[in-house]
Coordinates of N, CA, C and O in Angstrom, one line a residue:
M1 N -17.2 11.3 -18.4 CA -15.9 11.2 -17.8 C -14.8 11.1 -18.8 O -15.1 10.5 -19.9
E2 N -13.6 11.5 -18.5 CA -12.5 11.4 -19.4 C -11.3 10.7 -18.7 O -11.3 10.6 -17.4
R3 N -10.3 10.4 -19.4 CA -9.1 9.8 -18.8 C -8.2 11.0 -18.3 O -7.8 11.8 -19.1
I4 N -8.0 11.0 -17.0 CA -7.3 12.1 -16.4 C -6.2 11.6 -15.5 O -6.2 10.4 -15.1
L5 N -5.2 12.4 -15.2 CA -4.2 12.1 -14.2 C -4.7 12.1 -12.8 O -5.1 13.2 -12.4
V6 N -4.7 11.0 -12.1 CA -5.2 10.9 -10.8 C -4.2 10.6 -9.8 O -4.1 11.2 -8.7
W7 N -3.3 9.6 -10.1 CA -2.3 9.2 -9.1 C -0.9 9.9 -9.4 O -0.4 9.7 -10.5
D8 N -0.4 10.6 -8.5 CA 0.9 11.2 -8.7 C 2.0 10.2 -8.6 O 1.8 9.0 -8.2
L9 N 3.2 10.6 -9.0 CA 4.4 9.7 -9.1 C 4.7 9.1 -7.7 O 5.0 7.9 -7.6
P10 N 4.8 9.9 -6.6 CA 5.1 9.3 -5.3 C 4.1 8.2 -4.9 O 4.5 7.2 -4.3
T11 N 2.9 8.4 -5.1 CA 1.8 7.4 -4.8 C 2.0 6.1 -5.5 O 2.0 5.1 -5.0
R12 N 2.3 6.3 -6.8 CA 2.5 5.1 -7.6 C 3.8 4.3 -7.3 O 3.8 3.1 -7.1
L13 N 4.9 5.1 -7.1 CA 6.1 4.5 -6.7 C 6.0 3.8 -5.3 O 6.5 2.7 -5.1
G14 N 5.4 4.5 -4.4 CA 5.2 3.9 -3.1 C 4.4 2.6 -3.1 O 4.7 1.7 -2.4
H15 N 3.3 2.6 -3.9 CA 2.5 1.4 -4.1 C 3.3 0.2 -4.5 O 3.3 -0.9 -3.9
W16 N 4.1 0.4 -5.6 CA 4.8 -0.7 -6.1 C 6.1 -1.1 -5.3 O 6.4 -2.3 -5.3
L17 N 6.7 -0.1 -4.7 CA 7.8 -0.4 -3.7 C 7.3 -1.3 -2.6 O 7.9 -2.2 -2.1
L18 N 6.1 -0.9 -2.0 CA 5.6 -1.6 -0.9 C 5.2 -3.0 -1.3 O 5.4 -4.0 -0.6
A19 N 4.5 -3.1 -2.5 CA 4.1 -4.4 -3.0 C 5.3 -5.3 -3.3 O 5.3 -6.5 -2.9
G20 N 6.3 -4.8 -4.0 CA 7.5 -5.6 -4.3 C 8.2 -6.0 -3.1 O 8.7 -7.2 -3.0
S21 N 8.4 -5.1 -2.1 CA 9.1 -5.4 -0.9 C 8.4 -6.5 -0.1 O 9.0 -7.4 0.5
F22 N 7.0 -6.4 -0.1 CA 6.3 -7.4 0.6 C 6.5 -8.8 0.0 O 6.7 -9.8 0.8
V23 N 6.5 -8.9 -1.3 CA 6.7 -10.2 -1.9 C 8.1 -10.7 -1.6 O 8.2 -11.9 -1.2
V24 N 9.1 -9.9 -1.6 CA 10.5 -10.3 -1.3 C 10.5 -10.8 0.2 O 11.1 -11.8 0.5
A25 N 9.9 -10.0 1.1 CA 10.0 -10.3 2.5 C 9.3 -11.6 2.8 O 9.8 -12.4 3.6
W26 N 8.1 -11.8 2.1 CA 7.4 -13.0 2.3 C 8.2 -14.3 1.8 O 8.3 -15.3 2.5
L27 N 8.8 -14.2 0.7 CA 9.5 -15.3 0.1 C 10.8 -15.6 0.8 O 11.3 -16.8 0.8
T28 N 11.4 -14.7 1.5 CA 12.6 -14.9 2.3 C 12.4 -15.0 3.8 O 13.4 -15.2 4.5
G29 N 11.2 -15.0 4.2 CA 10.9 -15.0 5.7 C 11.4 -16.2 6.4 O 11.7 -16.1 7.6
D30 N 11.4 -17.4 5.8 CA 11.8 -18.6 6.5 C 13.2 -19.1 6.2 O 13.6 -20.2 6.6
S31 N 14.0 -18.3 5.5 CA 15.3 -18.7 5.1 C 16.4 -17.9 5.9 O 16.5 -16.7 5.8
E32 N 17.2 -18.6 6.6 CA 18.4 -18.0 7.3 C 19.4 -17.5 6.3 O 20.0 -16.4 6.5
E33 N 19.5 -18.1 5.1 CA 20.5 -17.7 4.1 C 20.1 -16.3 3.5 O 21.0 -15.5 3.2
W34 N 18.8 -16.1 3.5 CA 18.3 -14.8 2.9 C 17.9 -13.8 4.0 O 17.1 -12.9 3.7
R35 N 18.4 -14.0 5.2 CA 18.0 -13.1 6.3 C 18.2 -11.7 6.0 O 17.4 -10.8 6.4
L36 N 19.4 -11.3 5.5 CA 19.7 -9.9 5.2 C 18.7 -9.4 4.1 O 18.3 -8.2 4.3
V37 N 18.4 -10.1 3.1 CA 17.5 -9.6 2.1 C 16.1 -9.4 2.7 O 15.5 -8.4 2.4
H38 N 15.7 -10.3 3.6 CA 14.5 -10.1 4.3 C 14.4 -8.8 5.1 O 13.5 -8.1 5.1
A39 N 15.5 -8.5 5.8 CA 15.6 -7.3 6.6 C 15.6 -6.1 5.7 O 15.0 -5.0 6.0
L40 N 16.3 -6.1 4.5 CA 16.3 -5.0 3.6 C 14.9 -4.8 3.1 O 14.5 -3.6 3.0
A41 N 14.2 -5.8 2.7 CA 12.8 -5.7 2.3 C 11.9 -5.1 3.3 O 11.1 -4.2 3.1
G42 N 12.1 -5.6 4.6 CA 11.3 -5.0 5.7 C 11.6 -3.6 5.9 O 10.6 -2.8 6.2
G43 N 12.8 -3.2 5.9 CA 13.2 -1.8 6.1 C 12.6 -0.9 5.0 O 12.2 0.2 5.3
T44 N 12.6 -1.4 3.8 CA 12.1 -0.6 2.7 C 10.6 -0.4 2.9 O 10.0 0.7 2.7
M45 N 9.9 -1.5 3.3 CA 8.4 -1.4 3.6 C 8.1 -0.3 4.7 O 7.2 0.5 4.5
V46 N 8.9 -0.3 5.7 CA 8.6 0.6 6.8 C 8.8 2.0 6.4 O 8.0 2.9 6.6
A47 N 9.9 2.3 5.6 CA 10.2 3.6 5.2 C 9.1 4.1 4.2 O 8.7 5.3 4.3
V48 N 8.7 3.2 3.3 CA 7.7 3.6 2.3 C 6.3 3.9 3.1 O 5.6 4.9 2.8
A49 N 6.0 3.1 4.1 CA 4.8 3.2 4.8 C 4.8 4.6 5.6 O 3.8 5.3 5.6
L50 N 5.9 4.9 6.2 CA 6.0 6.2 6.9 C 5.9 7.4 6.0 O 5.3 8.4 6.3
F51 N 6.6 7.2 4.8 CA 6.4 8.3 3.8 C 5.0 8.4 3.3 O 4.5 9.6 3.2
R52 N 4.3 7.3 3.1 CA 2.9 7.3 2.7 C 2.0 8.0 3.7 O 1.0 8.6 3.4
L53 N 2.3 7.8 5.0 CA 1.5 8.4 6.0 C 1.7 10.0 5.9 O 0.7 10.7 6.0
V54 N 2.9 10.4 5.7 CA 3.1 11.9 5.5 C 2.4 12.4 4.2 O 1.7 13.4 4.2
W55 N 2.6 11.6 3.2 CA 2.0 11.9 1.9 C 0.5 11.9 1.9 O -0.2 12.6 1.1
G56 N -0.1 11.2 2.8 CA -1.5 11.1 3.0 C -2.1 12.4 3.5 O -3.3 12.6 3.4
F57 N -1.3 13.3 4.0 CA -1.7 14.7 4.4 C -1.1 15.8 3.5 O -1.7 16.8 3.3
A58 N 0.1 15.5 2.9 CA 0.8 16.5 2.2 C 0.7 16.3 0.7 O 1.1 17.2 -0.1
G59 N 0.2 15.2 0.2 CA 0.2 14.8 -1.2 C -0.9 15.5 -2.0 O -1.6 16.4 -1.5
T60 N -1.0 15.1 -3.2 CA -2.0 15.6 -4.1 C -3.4 15.1 -3.7 O -3.5 14.2 -2.9
T61 N -4.4 15.7 -4.3 CA -5.8 15.5 -3.9 C -6.1 14.0 -3.6 O -6.6 13.7 -2.5
H62 N -5.9 13.2 -4.6 CA -6.4 11.8 -4.5 C -5.5 10.9 -3.6 O -5.9 9.8 -3.3
A63 N -4.3 11.4 -3.2 CA -3.4 10.7 -2.4 C -3.7 10.9 -0.9 O -3.3 10.2 0.0
R64 N -4.6 11.9 -0.6 CA -4.8 12.3 0.8 C -5.9 11.4 1.5 O -6.9 11.1 0.9
F65 N -5.6 11.1 2.7 CA -6.5 10.3 3.5 C -7.9 10.9 3.5 O -8.9 10.2 3.5
G66 N -8.0 12.2 3.7 CA -9.3 12.8 3.8 C -10.1 12.7 2.6 O -11.3 12.8 2.6
Q67 N -9.5 12.3 1.4 CA -10.3 12.1 0.2 C -10.8 10.7 0.1 O -11.9 10.5 -0.6
F68 N -10.2 9.7 0.7 CA -10.7 8.3 0.5 C -10.9 7.5 1.7 O -11.4 6.4 1.6
V69 N -10.5 8.0 2.9 CA -10.8 7.2 4.1 C -12.2 7.7 4.6 O -12.4 8.8 5.1
R70 N -13.1 6.7 4.5 CA -14.5 7.0 4.9 C -14.9 6.0 5.9 O -14.3 5.0 6.1
G71 N -16.1 6.2 6.5 CA -16.6 5.4 7.5 C -17.0 4.0 7.0 O -17.1 3.8 5.8
L72 N -17.2 3.0 7.9 CA -17.5 1.7 7.5 C -18.9 1.6 6.7 O -19.0 0.9 5.8
P73 N -19.9 2.5 7.1 CA -21.1 2.4 6.3 C -20.8 2.7 4.8 O -21.5 2.1 3.9
A74 N -19.9 3.7 4.5 CA -19.6 4.0 3.1 C -19.0 2.8 2.4 O -19.2 2.5 1.2
A75 N -18.1 2.1 3.1 CA -17.4 0.9 2.5 C -18.4 -0.2 2.2 O -18.4 -0.8 1.2
L76 N -19.4 -0.4 3.2 CA -20.4 -1.4 3.0 C -21.3 -1.0 1.9 O -21.8 -1.9 1.1
A77 N -21.6 0.3 1.8 CA -22.5 0.7 0.7 C -21.9 0.5 -0.7 O -22.5 0.1 -1.7
Y78 N -20.5 0.7 -0.8 CA -19.8 0.5 -2.0 C -19.9 -1.0 -2.4 O -20.1 -1.4 -3.5
L79 N -19.6 -1.8 -1.4 CA -19.6 -3.3 -1.7 C -21.0 -3.7 -2.1 O -21.1 -4.6 -3.0
K80 N -22.0 -3.2 -1.5 CA -23.4 -3.5 -1.8 C -23.7 -3.1 -3.3 O -24.3 -3.8 -4.0
S81 N -23.2 -1.9 -3.7 CA -23.4 -1.5 -5.1 C -22.7 -2.4 -6.1 O -23.2 -2.6 -7.2
L82 N -21.6 -3.0 -5.7 CA -21.0 -4.0 -6.6 C -21.9 -5.3 -6.7 O -22.1 -5.8 -7.8
L83 N -22.5 -5.7 -5.6 CA -23.3 -6.9 -5.7 C -24.6 -6.6 -6.5 O -25.1 -7.5 -7.1
E84 N -25.0 -5.4 -6.5 CA -26.2 -5.0 -7.2 C -26.0 -4.6 -8.6 O -26.9 -4.2 -9.4
H85 N -24.7 -4.8 -9.1 CA -24.3 -4.5 -10.4 C -24.6 -3.1 -10.8 O -24.9 -2.8 -12.0
A86 N -24.5 -2.2 -9.8 CA -24.6 -0.7 -10.0 C -23.5 0.0 -9.2 O -23.8 0.7 -8.3
P87 N -22.2 -0.3 -9.6 CA -21.1 0.1 -8.8 C -21.0 1.6 -8.7 O -21.1 2.3 -9.7
Q88 N -20.8 2.1 -7.5 CA -20.5 3.6 -7.3 C -19.1 3.9 -7.9 O -18.2 3.1 -7.7
H89 N -19.0 5.0 -8.6 CA -17.7 5.3 -9.2 C -17.0 6.4 -8.3 O -17.6 7.3 -7.9
F90 N -15.7 6.1 -8.0 CA -14.9 7.1 -7.3 C -13.6 7.3 -8.1 O -13.0 6.4 -8.6
T91 N -13.3 8.6 -8.4 CA -12.1 8.9 -9.2 C -10.9 8.4 -8.5 O -10.0 7.8 -9.1
G92 N -10.8 8.6 -7.2 CA -9.6 8.1 -6.4 C -10.0 6.7 -5.9 O -10.7 5.9 -6.5
H93 N -9.4 6.4 -4.7 CA -9.7 5.1 -4.1 C -11.2 5.0 -3.7 O -11.8 6.0 -3.2
N94 N -11.8 3.9 -3.8 CA -13.2 3.7 -3.3 C -13.1 3.5 -1.8 O -12.0 3.2 -1.3
P95 N -14.2 3.6 -1.1 CA -14.2 3.4 0.4 C -13.6 2.1 0.9 O -12.9 2.1 1.9
A96 N -13.9 1.0 0.2 CA -13.4 -0.3 0.6 C -11.8 -0.3 0.4 O -11.1 -0.8 1.2
G97 N -11.4 0.2 -0.7 CA -10.0 0.3 -1.0 C -9.3 1.2 0.0 O -8.1 0.9 0.4
G98 N -9.9 2.2 0.5 CA -9.4 3.1 1.5 C -9.1 2.3 2.8 O -8.0 2.5 3.4
W99 N -10.0 1.5 3.2 CA -9.8 0.7 4.4 C -8.6 -0.3 4.2 O -7.8 -0.5 5.1
A100 N -8.5 -0.9 3.0 CA -7.4 -1.8 2.7 C -6.0 -1.0 2.9 O -5.1 -1.6 3.4
I101 N -6.0 0.2 2.4 CA -4.8 1.0 2.5 C -4.4 1.2 3.9 O -3.2 1.1 4.3
V102 N -5.4 1.6 4.7 CA -5.1 1.9 6.1 C -4.6 0.6 6.8 O -3.7 0.7 7.6
L103 N -5.3 -0.5 6.5 CA -4.9 -1.7 7.2 C -3.5 -2.2 6.8 O -2.6 -2.6 7.6
L104 N -3.1 -2.0 5.5 CA -1.8 -2.4 5.0 C -0.7 -1.6 5.6 O 0.3 -2.1 6.0
L105 N -0.9 -0.3 5.6 CA 0.1 0.6 6.2 C 0.2 0.3 7.7 O 1.4 0.3 8.2
S106 N -0.9 0.1 8.4 CA -0.8 -0.2 9.8 C -0.1 -1.5 10.1 O 0.8 -1.6 11.0
L107 N -0.5 -2.5 9.3 CA 0.1 -3.9 9.5 C 1.6 -3.9 9.2 O 2.4 -4.6 9.8
T108 N 2.0 -3.0 8.2 CA 3.4 -2.9 7.9 C 4.2 -2.5 9.1 O 5.3 -3.1 9.4
L109 N 3.7 -1.4 9.8 CA 4.5 -0.9 10.9 C 4.4 -1.8 12.1 O 5.3 -2.0 12.8
I110 N 3.2 -2.5 12.3 CA 3.0 -3.4 13.4 C 3.9 -4.6 13.3 O 4.5 -5.1 14.2
T111 N 4.0 -5.1 12.0 CA 4.8 -6.3 11.8 C 6.3 -6.0 11.9 O 7.1 -6.9 12.3
A112 N 6.7 -4.8 11.6 CA 8.1 -4.4 11.5 C 8.7 -4.4 12.9 O 9.9 -4.8 13.1
V113 N 8.0 -4.0 13.9 CA 8.6 -3.9 15.3 C 9.1 -5.2 15.8 O 10.3 -5.3 16.1
P114 N 8.3 -6.3 15.9 CA 8.8 -7.5 16.4 C 9.8 -8.1 15.4 O 10.7 -8.9 15.8
G115 N 9.6 -7.8 14.1 CA 10.6 -8.3 13.1 C 12.0 -7.8 13.3 O 13.0 -8.5 13.3
W116 N 12.1 -6.5 13.5 CA 13.4 -5.9 13.8 C 14.0 -6.4 15.1 O 15.2 -6.6 15.1
L117 N 13.2 -6.5 16.1 CA 13.7 -7.0 17.4 C 14.2 -8.4 17.3 O 15.2 -8.8 17.8
T118 N 13.5 -9.2 16.5 CA 13.9 -10.6 16.3 C 15.2 -10.6 15.5 O 16.2 -11.4 15.8
Y119 N 15.3 -9.7 14.5 CA 16.6 -9.6 13.7 C 17.8 -9.3 14.6 O 18.9 -9.7 14.3
Q120 N 17.5 -8.5 15.6 CA 18.6 -8.1 16.5 C 18.7 -9.1 17.7 O 19.5 -8.8 18.6
D121 N 18.0 -10.2 17.6 CA 18.1 -11.2 18.6 C 17.7 -10.7 20.0 O 18.2 -11.0 21.0
I122 N 16.6 -9.9 19.9 CA 16.0 -9.4 21.2 C 14.6 -9.9 21.3 O 13.8 -10.0 20.4
G123 N 14.2 -10.4 22.5 CA 12.8 -10.7 22.8 C 12.4 -12.1 22.8 O 11.4 -12.5 23.4
G124 N 13.2 -13.0 22.1 CA 12.9 -14.4 22.1 C 11.9 -14.8 21.1 O 11.4 -14.1 20.2
E125 N 11.4 -16.1 21.2 CA 10.6 -16.8 20.2 C 9.2 -16.1 20.1 O 8.6 -16.1 19.0
W126 N 8.7 -15.6 21.2 CA 7.3 -15.1 21.1 C 7.2 -13.9 20.2 O 6.2 -13.7 19.5
L127 N 8.3 -13.1 20.1 CA 8.3 -11.9 19.2 C 8.4 -12.4 17.7 O 7.8 -11.9 16.8
E128 N 9.2 -13.5 17.5 CA 9.2 -14.1 16.2 C 7.9 -14.6 15.7 O 7.5 -14.4 14.6
E129 N 7.2 -15.2 16.6 CA 5.8 -15.7 16.3 C 4.8 -14.6 16.1 O 4.0 -14.7 15.2
L130 N 5.0 -13.5 16.9 CA 4.1 -12.3 16.6 C 4.4 -11.7 15.3 O 3.5 -11.4 14.5
H131 N 5.7 -11.7 14.9 CA 6.1 -11.2 13.6 C 5.4 -12.0 12.4 O 4.9 -11.5 11.5
E132 N 5.6 -13.3 12.6 CA 5.0 -14.2 11.6 C 3.5 -14.1 11.5 O 2.9 -14.2 10.4
G133 N 2.9 -14.0 12.7 CA 1.4 -13.9 12.7 C 0.9 -12.7 12.1 O -0.1 -12.7 11.3
T134 N 1.5 -11.5 12.4 CA 1.0 -10.3 11.7 C 1.3 -10.3 10.3 O 0.5 -9.7 9.5
A135 N 2.4 -10.9 9.9 CA 2.7 -11.0 8.4 C 1.7 -11.8 7.7 O 1.3 -11.5 6.6
T136 N 1.2 -12.9 8.4 CA 0.2 -13.7 7.8 C -1.1 -13.0 7.6 O -1.8 -13.1 6.6
V137 N -1.5 -12.2 8.6 CA -2.7 -11.3 8.5 C -2.5 -10.4 7.4 O -3.5 -10.2 6.6
M138 N -1.3 -9.8 7.2 CA -1.1 -8.9 6.1 C -1.3 -9.5 4.8 O -1.8 -8.9 3.8
L139 N -0.8 -10.8 4.7 CA -0.9 -11.5 3.4 C -2.4 -11.7 3.1 O -2.8 -11.5 1.9
G140 N -3.2 -12.0 4.1 CA -4.7 -12.1 3.9 C -5.3 -10.8 3.4 O -6.1 -10.8 2.5
V141 N -4.9 -9.6 4.0 CA -5.4 -8.4 3.5 C -4.9 -8.1 2.1 O -5.7 -7.6 1.2
V142 N -3.7 -8.5 1.8 CA -3.2 -8.3 0.4 C -4.0 -9.1 -0.6 O -4.4 -8.6 -1.7
L143 N -4.3 -10.3 -0.3 CA -5.1 -11.2 -1.2 C -6.5 -10.6 -1.4 O -7.0 -10.6 -2.5
I144 N -7.1 -10.1 -0.3 CA -8.4 -9.5 -0.4 C -8.3 -8.2 -1.3 O -9.2 -7.9 -2.1
H145 N -7.3 -7.4 -1.1 CA -7.0 -6.2 -1.9 C -6.9 -6.6 -3.4 O -7.5 -5.9 -4.2
L146 N -6.2 -7.6 -3.7 CA -6.0 -8.0 -5.1 C -7.3 -8.5 -5.7 O -7.6 -8.2 -6.8
A147 N -8.1 -9.2 -4.9 CA -9.4 -9.6 -5.3 C -10.3 -8.4 -5.6 O -11.1 -8.3 -6.6
G148 N -10.2 -7.4 -4.7 CA -11.0 -6.2 -4.9 C -10.6 -5.4 -6.2 O -11.4 -4.9 -6.8
V149 N -9.3 -5.5 -6.5 CA -8.8 -4.8 -7.7 C -9.4 -5.5 -8.9 O -9.8 -4.8 -9.9
V150 N -9.4 -6.8 -8.9 CA -9.9 -7.6 -10.0 C -11.4 -7.3 -10.2 O -11.9 -7.0 -11.3
V151 N -12.2 -7.4 -9.1 CA -13.6 -7.2 -9.1 C -13.9 -5.7 -9.5 O -14.8 -5.5 -10.4
G152 N -13.2 -4.8 -9.0 CA -13.4 -3.4 -9.3 C -13.1 -3.1 -10.8 O -13.8 -2.3 -11.4
S153 N -12.0 -3.7 -11.3 CA -11.7 -3.5 -12.7 C -12.8 -4.0 -13.6 O -13.1 -3.4 -14.6
L154 N -13.3 -5.2 -13.3 CA -14.4 -5.7 -14.1 C -15.7 -4.9 -14.0 O -16.4 -4.7 -15.0
A155 N -16.0 -4.5 -12.8 CA -17.2 -3.8 -12.5 C -17.2 -2.4 -13.2 O -18.2 -2.0 -13.7
H156 N -16.1 -1.8 -13.2 CA -16.0 -0.4 -13.7 C -15.5 -0.4 -15.2 O -15.3 0.7 -15.8
R157 N -15.1 -1.6 -15.7 CA -14.5 -1.7 -17.0 C -13.3 -0.8 -17.1 O -13.1 0.0 -18.1
E158 N -12.4 -0.9 -16.1 CA -11.3 0.0 -16.1 C -10.1 -0.8 -15.4 O -10.3 -1.4 -14.3
N159 N -9.0 -0.9 -16.0 CA -7.8 -1.6 -15.5 C -7.2 -0.8 -14.3 O -6.4 0.1 -14.6
L160 N -7.5 -1.2 -13.1 CA -7.1 -0.4 -12.0 C -5.6 -0.6 -11.7 O -4.9 0.3 -11.2
A161 N -5.1 -1.8 -12.0 CA -3.6 -2.1 -11.8 C -2.8 -1.2 -12.8 O -1.8 -0.6 -12.5
R162 N -3.3 -1.1 -14.0 CA -2.6 -0.3 -15.0 C -2.7 1.2 -14.6 O -1.7 2.0 -14.8
A163 N -3.8 1.6 -14.0 CA -4.0 3.0 -13.6 C -2.9 3.3 -12.5 O -2.4 4.5 -12.4
M164 N -2.5 2.3 -11.7 CA -1.5 2.6 -10.7 C -0.1 2.6 -11.3 O 0.8 3.0 -10.6
V165 N 0.0 2.2 -12.5 CA 1.3 2.3 -13.2 C 1.3 3.7 -14.0 O 2.3 4.4 -13.9
T166 N 0.3 4.0 -14.7 CA 0.3 5.2 -15.5 C -0.2 6.4 -14.8 O 0.1 7.6 -15.1
G167 N -1.0 6.2 -13.7 CA -1.6 7.4 -13.0 C -2.9 7.8 -13.6 O -3.6 8.7 -13.1
I168 N -3.3 7.2 -14.7 CA -4.5 7.7 -15.5 C -5.7 6.9 -15.1 O -5.7 5.6 -15.1
K169 N -6.8 7.6 -14.8 CA -8.1 6.9 -14.5 C -9.2 7.7 -15.1 O -9.0 8.9 -15.6
L170 N -10.4 7.2 -15.1 CA -11.6 7.9 -15.5 C -12.0 8.9 -14.4 O -12.1 8.5 -13.3
G171 N -12.4 10.1 -14.8 CA -12.9 11.0 -13.9 C -13.3 12.3 -14.6 O -13.2 12.4 -15.8
E172 N -13.8 13.2 -13.8 CA -14.2 14.5 -14.4 C -13.0 15.4 -14.6 O -12.0 15.2 -13.9
T173 N -13.0 16.2 -15.6 CA -11.8 17.0 -16.0 C -11.3 17.8 -14.8 O -10.1 17.9 -14.6
N174 N -12.2 18.4 -14.0 CA -11.8 19.2 -12.9 C -11.2 18.4 -11.7 O -10.8 19.0 -10.7
E175 N -11.2 17.1 -11.8 CA -10.7 16.3 -10.7 C -9.2 15.9 -11.0 O -8.6 15.2 -10.2
A176 N -8.7 16.2 -12.2 CA -7.3 15.9 -12.5 C -6.3 16.6 -11.6 O -6.6 17.8 -11.2
I177 N -5.2 16.0 -11.3 CA -4.2 16.6 -10.5 C -3.2 17.3 -11.5 O -3.2 17.0 -12.7
A178 N -2.5 18.3 -11.0 CA -1.7 19.2 -11.8 C -0.4 18.6 -12.2 O 0.1 18.9 -13.3
G179 N 0.3 17.8 -11.4 CA 1.6 17.4 -11.7 C 2.0 16.1 -11.0 O 1.2 15.5 -10.2
V180 N 3.2 15.6 -11.2 CA 3.6 14.3 -10.8 C 4.6 14.4 -9.6 O 5.0 13.4 -9.0
K181 N 5.0 15.6 -9.1 CA 5.8 15.7 -7.9 C 7.1 14.9 -8.0 O 7.4 14.1 -7.1
P182 N 8.1 15.2 -8.9 CA 9.3 14.4 -9.0 C 10.2 14.6 -7.8 O 10.9 13.6 -7.4
L183 N 10.2 15.7 -7.1 CA 11.1 15.9 -5.9 C 10.6 15.0 -4.8 O 11.4 14.4 -4.1
A184 N 9.3 14.9 -4.7 CA 8.7 14.0 -3.6 C 9.0 12.6 -3.9 O 9.3 11.8 -3.0
A185 N 9.0 12.2 -5.2 CA 9.3 10.9 -5.6 C 10.8 10.5 -5.3 O 11.1 9.4 -4.8
A186 N 11.6 11.5 -5.5 CA 13.1 11.3 -5.2 C 13.2 11.1 -3.7 O 14.0 10.3 -3.2
A187 N 12.5 11.9 -2.9 CA 12.5 11.8 -1.4 C 12.0 10.4 -1.0 O 12.6 9.8 0.0
L188 N 11.0 9.9 -1.7 CA 10.5 8.6 -1.3 C 11.6 7.5 -1.6 O 11.8 6.6 -0.7
I189 N 12.3 7.6 -2.7 CA 13.3 6.6 -3.0 C 14.4 6.7 -2.0 O 15.0 5.7 -1.5
A190 N 14.8 7.9 -1.6 CA 15.8 8.1 -0.6 C 15.4 7.5 0.8 O 16.2 6.9 1.4
C191 N 14.2 7.7 1.1 CA 13.6 7.2 2.4 C 13.7 5.6 2.3 O 14.0 5.0 3.3
A192 N 13.3 5.1 1.2 CA 13.3 3.6 1.1 C 14.7 3.1 1.2 O 14.9 2.0 1.9
A193 N 15.6 3.7 0.6 CA 17.0 3.3 0.7 C 17.6 3.4 2.1 O 18.2 2.5 2.6
F194 N 17.2 4.5 2.8 CA 17.7 4.6 4.1 C 17.0 3.6 5.0 O 17.7 3.0 5.9
G195 N 15.7 3.3 4.8 CA 15.1 2.3 5.7 C 15.7 1.0 5.5 O 15.9 0.2 6.5
A196 N 16.0 0.6 4.2 CA 16.6 -0.7 4.0 C 17.9 -0.8 4.7 O 18.3 -1.8 5.3
W197 N 18.7 0.3 4.6 CA 20.1 0.3 5.2 C 20.0 0.2 6.7 O 20.7 -0.6 7.4
L198 N 19.0 1.0 7.3 CA 18.9 1.0 8.8 C 18.5 -0.3 9.3 O 19.0 -0.8 10.3
F199 N 17.5 -1.0 8.7 CA 17.0 -2.2 9.2 C 17.9 -3.4 9.1 O 17.9 -4.4 9.8
S200 N 18.8 -3.3 8.1 CA 19.8 -4.4 7.9 C 21.0 -4.3 8.7 O 21.9 -5.2 8.7
R201 N 21.2 -3.3 9.5 CA 22.4 -3.1 10.4 C 22.3 -4.1 11.6 O 21.3 -4.4 12.1

């Protein structure tokens, strides 16, 4: 295997925008003073998640859901291979990571609905509690995802966090993607800005 370009620019930008926005949203969730910042972060997350759903079908090879979303048996087999110190190698996301991505995108959208309604003073306390509850579940998935990144990096002797910055991973030469899609990256940034503006109104 060689070091090849695996993650396109929109995938990498979307990953870090979603991660950064979640951190901001979590840290400002209980503060009335930072309510607007919380809404801006939430709107950014929703826009990025919606873009990622589209990019999961229209993006480059390793960004597509069809490439990394596999059944539960495949995810369990991958986890078993880690325990047996014979980890299966996947150029893109591994099956367990694929499930984490699906859960995080889904939880982002599920959390946003009661959050936006609460921000608009619609629905009452039960919606606020639902928003906080789903956000807490999302935090749990994030922590599991981070643990998976650490374990995967050690098992494969490959810095997976750095790969999501540079786009470079180990793989076969014919698995490399052709380009970084700058126009799609610009569209992602525009979507994120629009989502932040829309949710903060």
